[in-house]
Amino acid sequence: MSQYRCLPMVLAGLSLLLLSTAAAQSVRINRIHNGTERGYNARDSSKIILLLEEADRLKEIPKLDSAVILCRQALQMSLASRDSFLIAMSYYELGQWALGVNKRDEALGYLQKSLDTRFEKEQGSYTAGVYNDLGYLFGTNGEMDKQREWYLRAMRIYDRIQDSTGMAETLSNLSTSSLELGDKPAAIRYALRSLAIREKGHDN
């Protein structure tokens, strides 16, 4: 069957997948964080993590005015602790807040700081999360080529670390981006891969 003839069927499946592109991805903070940074204090670290987790929850409601207050408190404490992971996470949460209130320049600055502080070098799941949000950001600016570039970077990380959830979400994002660029074959290809991963996850 021609890939163009199966497009209506694929697009029907896309309707659910594309909902994930309506907002930036939310990345949960790993509670298991071993303090190896200079000036690390376990009690302070726990407080910062709780602040960031509560800010993440508030962003989803959404109560963005309350969320940003907690993000800024977390950043201030993180800078004092000199813990690069928590500093990077604080910048990341601020970047997501800025995306939520459509402050694109601020969002770009915060997301870039999260990469510069730690995540660019780390090249793990948090890095991929930032890349996804940068893709979303450039998409809101109409820069679809840049959007797809960042999504592809995220996909490569998720593939390497075998994160199926992140991979499925990013493939869905890539499908949407490809549709916007008029690349229907790529949109179908990414959508089918995303659906296959999600279906496999439901079977487990």
Short mmCIF file of C-alpha atoms in Angstrom, two decimals:
data_model
loop_
_atom_site.label_atom_id
_atom_site.label_comp_id
_atom_site.label_asym_id
_atom_site.label_seq_id
_atom_site.Cartn_x
_atom_site.Cartn_y
_atom_site.Cartn_z
CA MET A 1 0.00 0.00 0.00
CA SER A 2 1.29 3.45 -0.86
CA GLN A 3 2.43 5.46 2.15
CA TYR A 4 0.25 8.32 0.88
CA ARG A 5 -2.85 6.09 0.75
CA CYS A 6 -2.31 5.11 4.39
CA LEU A 7 -1.91 8.74 5.46
CA PRO A 8 -5.53 9.19 6.69
CA MET A 9 -5.21 6.10 8.90
CA VAL A 10 -1.89 7.28 10.30
CA LEU A 11 -3.17 10.80 10.91
CA ALA A 12 -6.06 9.36 12.91
CA GLY A 13 -3.52 7.75 15.20
CA LEU A 14 -1.59 11.00 15.29
CA SER A 15 -4.49 12.90 16.84
CA LEU A 16 -3.61 11.56 20.27
CA LEU A 17 0.14 11.74 19.81
CA LEU A 18 0.16 15.35 18.71
CA LEU A 19 -1.34 16.47 22.00
CA SER A 20 2.12 16.12 23.49
CA THR A 21 3.32 19.06 21.39
CA ALA A 22 0.80 21.49 22.88
CA ALA A 23 3.21 22.31 25.69
CA ALA A 24 6.82 21.74 26.61
CA GLN A 25 7.68 18.40 28.11
CA SER A 26 7.71 18.04 31.86
CA VAL A 27 10.76 16.29 33.28
CA ARG A 28 10.48 14.81 36.74
CA ILE A 29 13.37 15.35 39.09
CA ASN A 30 15.20 12.26 40.23
CA ARG A 31 15.06 12.06 44.01
CA ILE A 32 18.19 9.92 44.02
CA HIS A 33 20.81 12.62 43.72
CA ASN A 34 24.19 11.91 45.27
CA GLY A 35 25.89 15.06 46.46
CA THR A 36 29.41 15.17 45.15
CA GLU A 37 29.56 18.88 44.50
CA ARG A 38 31.55 21.34 46.55
CA GLY A 39 29.49 22.87 49.32
CA TYR A 40 26.86 20.13 49.11
CA ASN A 41 24.45 19.85 52.03
CA ALA A 42 22.05 16.89 51.97
CA ARG A 43 19.30 18.71 53.85
CA ASP A 44 19.49 21.77 51.58
CA SER A 45 19.51 19.52 48.53
CA SER A 46 16.31 17.82 49.67
CA LYS A 47 14.65 21.19 50.15
CA ILE A 48 15.66 22.32 46.68
CA ILE A 49 14.38 19.11 45.09
CA LEU A 50 11.05 19.50 46.89
CA LEU A 51 10.79 23.11 45.69
CA LEU A 52 11.43 22.06 42.10
CA GLU A 53 9.00 19.16 42.26
CA GLU A 54 6.28 21.40 43.66
CA ALA A 55 7.04 24.00 40.97
CA ASP A 56 6.73 21.27 38.35
CA ARG A 57 3.34 20.27 39.76
CA LEU A 58 2.13 23.87 39.79
CA LYS A 59 3.17 24.35 36.17
CA GLU A 60 0.93 21.47 35.15
CA ILE A 61 -2.21 22.83 36.91
CA PRO A 62 -1.23 25.53 35.75
CA LYS A 63 -0.40 28.02 38.46
CA LEU A 64 2.56 29.66 36.79
CA ASP A 65 2.79 32.71 39.07
CA SER A 66 3.26 30.44 42.07
CA ALA A 67 5.58 28.08 40.20
CA VAL A 68 8.08 30.79 39.25
CA ILE A 69 8.42 31.92 42.86
CA LEU A 70 9.48 28.41 43.86
CA CYS A 71 11.81 28.11 40.86
CA ARG A 72 13.60 31.31 41.83
CA GLN A 73 13.91 30.19 45.43
CA ALA A 74 15.36 26.89 44.23
CA LEU A 75 17.84 28.67 41.97
CA GLN A 76 19.02 30.94 44.77
CA MET A 77 19.56 27.99 47.10
CA SER A 78 21.20 25.94 44.35
CA LEU A 79 23.68 28.69 43.52
CA ALA A 80 24.59 28.91 47.20
CA SER A 81 25.12 25.14 47.37
CA ARG A 82 27.21 25.14 44.15
CA ASP A 83 25.53 21.90 43.12
CA SER A 84 25.64 21.91 39.31
CA PHE A 85 22.79 19.41 38.94
CA LEU A 86 20.39 21.47 41.04
CA ILE A 87 21.50 24.72 39.42
CA ALA A 88 20.89 23.23 35.98
CA MET A 89 17.50 21.85 37.06
CA SER A 90 16.51 25.25 38.47
CA TYR A 91 17.37 26.95 35.19
CA TYR A 92 15.49 24.22 33.32
CA GLU A 93 12.34 24.69 35.41
CA LEU A 94 12.59 28.46 34.90
CA GLY A 95 12.91 27.85 31.17
CA GLN A 96 9.72 25.79 31.17
CA TRP A 97 7.95 28.49 33.18
CA ALA A 98 9.06 31.12 30.65
CA LEU A 99 7.76 28.95 27.81
CA GLY A 100 4.45 28.66 29.62
CA VAL A 101 4.04 32.44 29.84
CA ASN A 102 5.32 32.97 26.29
CA LYS A 103 8.54 34.76 27.30
CA ARG A 104 10.60 33.21 24.55
CA ASP A 105 13.83 35.14 24.98
CA GLU A 106 13.88 34.39 28.71
CA ALA A 107 13.10 30.74 28.01
CA LEU A 108 15.98 30.47 25.56
CA GLY A 109 18.35 32.05 28.08
CA TYR A 110 17.32 29.76 30.92
CA LEU A 111 17.42 26.61 28.81
CA GLN A 112 20.86 27.52 27.48
CA LYS A 113 22.10 28.10 31.03
CA SER A 114 20.85 24.67 32.05
CA LEU A 115 22.92 23.19 29.23
CA ASP A 116 25.98 25.31 29.99
CA THR A 117 25.86 24.50 33.69
CA ARG A 118 25.76 20.73 33.32
CA PHE A 119 23.41 19.05 30.89
CA GLU A 120 25.28 19.67 27.62
CA LYS A 121 28.28 17.82 28.95
CA GLU A 122 26.17 15.14 30.61
CA GLN A 123 24.28 14.07 27.45
CA GLY A 124 21.62 12.16 29.38
CA SER A 125 17.86 12.21 29.74
CA TYR A 126 17.80 15.76 31.13
CA THR A 127 19.83 16.94 28.14
CA ALA A 128 17.28 15.37 25.81
CA GLY A 129 14.48 17.07 27.74
CA VAL A 130 16.12 20.46 27.26
CA TYR A 131 16.67 19.72 23.57
CA ASN A 132 12.97 18.88 23.21
CA ASP A 133 11.97 22.15 24.85
CA LEU A 134 14.35 24.08 22.61
CA GLY A 135 12.68 22.39 19.65
CA TYR A 136 9.29 23.44 20.96
CA LEU A 137 10.58 26.98 21.48
CA PHE A 138 11.90 27.36 17.95
CA GLY A 139 8.64 25.94 16.64
CA THR A 140 6.66 28.69 18.37
CA ASN A 141 8.93 31.16 16.54
CA GLY A 142 8.11 29.49 13.23
CA GLU A 143 11.69 28.20 12.84
CA MET A 144 10.67 24.70 11.85
CA ASP A 145 14.07 23.59 10.54
CA LYS A 146 15.66 24.44 13.89
CA GLN A 147 12.78 22.77 15.67
CA ARG A 148 13.38 19.48 13.86
CA GLU A 149 17.13 19.77 14.40
CA TRP A 150 16.69 19.94 18.19
CA TYR A 151 14.15 17.12 18.18
CA LEU A 152 16.60 14.95 16.24
CA ARG A 153 19.29 15.69 18.81
CA ALA A 154 16.92 14.62 21.57
CA MET A 155 15.96 11.47 19.68
CA ARG A 156 19.58 10.41 19.31
CA ILE A 157 20.12 10.67 23.06
CA TYR A 158 16.94 8.75 23.90
CA ASP A 159 17.95 6.07 21.42
CA ARG A 160 21.41 5.76 22.93
CA ILE A 161 20.17 5.52 26.54
CA GLN A 162 17.20 3.35 25.50
CA ASP A 163 14.55 5.63 27.00
CA SER A 164 11.41 4.40 25.25
CA THR A 165 9.07 6.98 26.79
CA GLY A 166 11.24 9.91 25.77
CA MET A 167 11.79 8.33 22.37
CA ALA A 168 8.05 7.97 21.71
CA GLU A 169 7.36 11.58 22.71
CA THR A 170 10.18 12.93 20.58
CA LEU A 171 9.16 10.86 17.57
CA SER A 172 5.66 12.31 17.96
CA ASN A 173 7.15 15.80 18.04
CA LEU A 174 9.21 15.02 14.95
CA SER A 175 6.09 13.81 13.16
CA THR A 176 4.33 17.09 13.87
CA SER A 177 7.36 19.11 12.81
CA SER A 178 7.65 17.14 9.57
CA LEU A 179 3.99 17.77 8.78
CA GLU A 180 4.55 21.50 9.30
CA LEU A 181 7.47 21.32 6.86
CA GLY A 182 5.34 19.49 4.31
CA ASP A 183 7.36 16.27 4.60
CA LYS A 184 4.49 13.76 4.77
CA PRO A 185 6.61 10.61 4.28
CA ALA A 186 8.78 11.56 7.26
CA ALA A 187 5.70 12.47 9.31
CA ILE A 188 4.23 9.03 8.67
CA ARG A 189 7.52 7.30 9.42
CA TYR A 190 8.02 9.05 12.76
CA ALA A 191 4.35 8.61 13.73
CA LEU A 192 4.42 4.87 13.08
CA ARG A 193 7.61 4.46 15.10
CA SER A 194 6.09 6.40 17.98
CA LEU A 195 2.89 4.33 17.88
CA ALA A 196 4.89 1.09 17.82
CA ILE A 197 6.88 2.09 20.90
CA ARG A 198 3.75 3.12 22.79
CA GLU A 199 1.92 -0.06 21.88
CA LYS A 200 4.89 -2.16 22.98
CA GLY A 201 4.93 -0.29 26.28
CA HIS A 202 1.25 -1.04 26.86
CA ASP A 203 1.89 -4.73 26.26
CA ASN A 204 4.57 -4.90 28.97
#
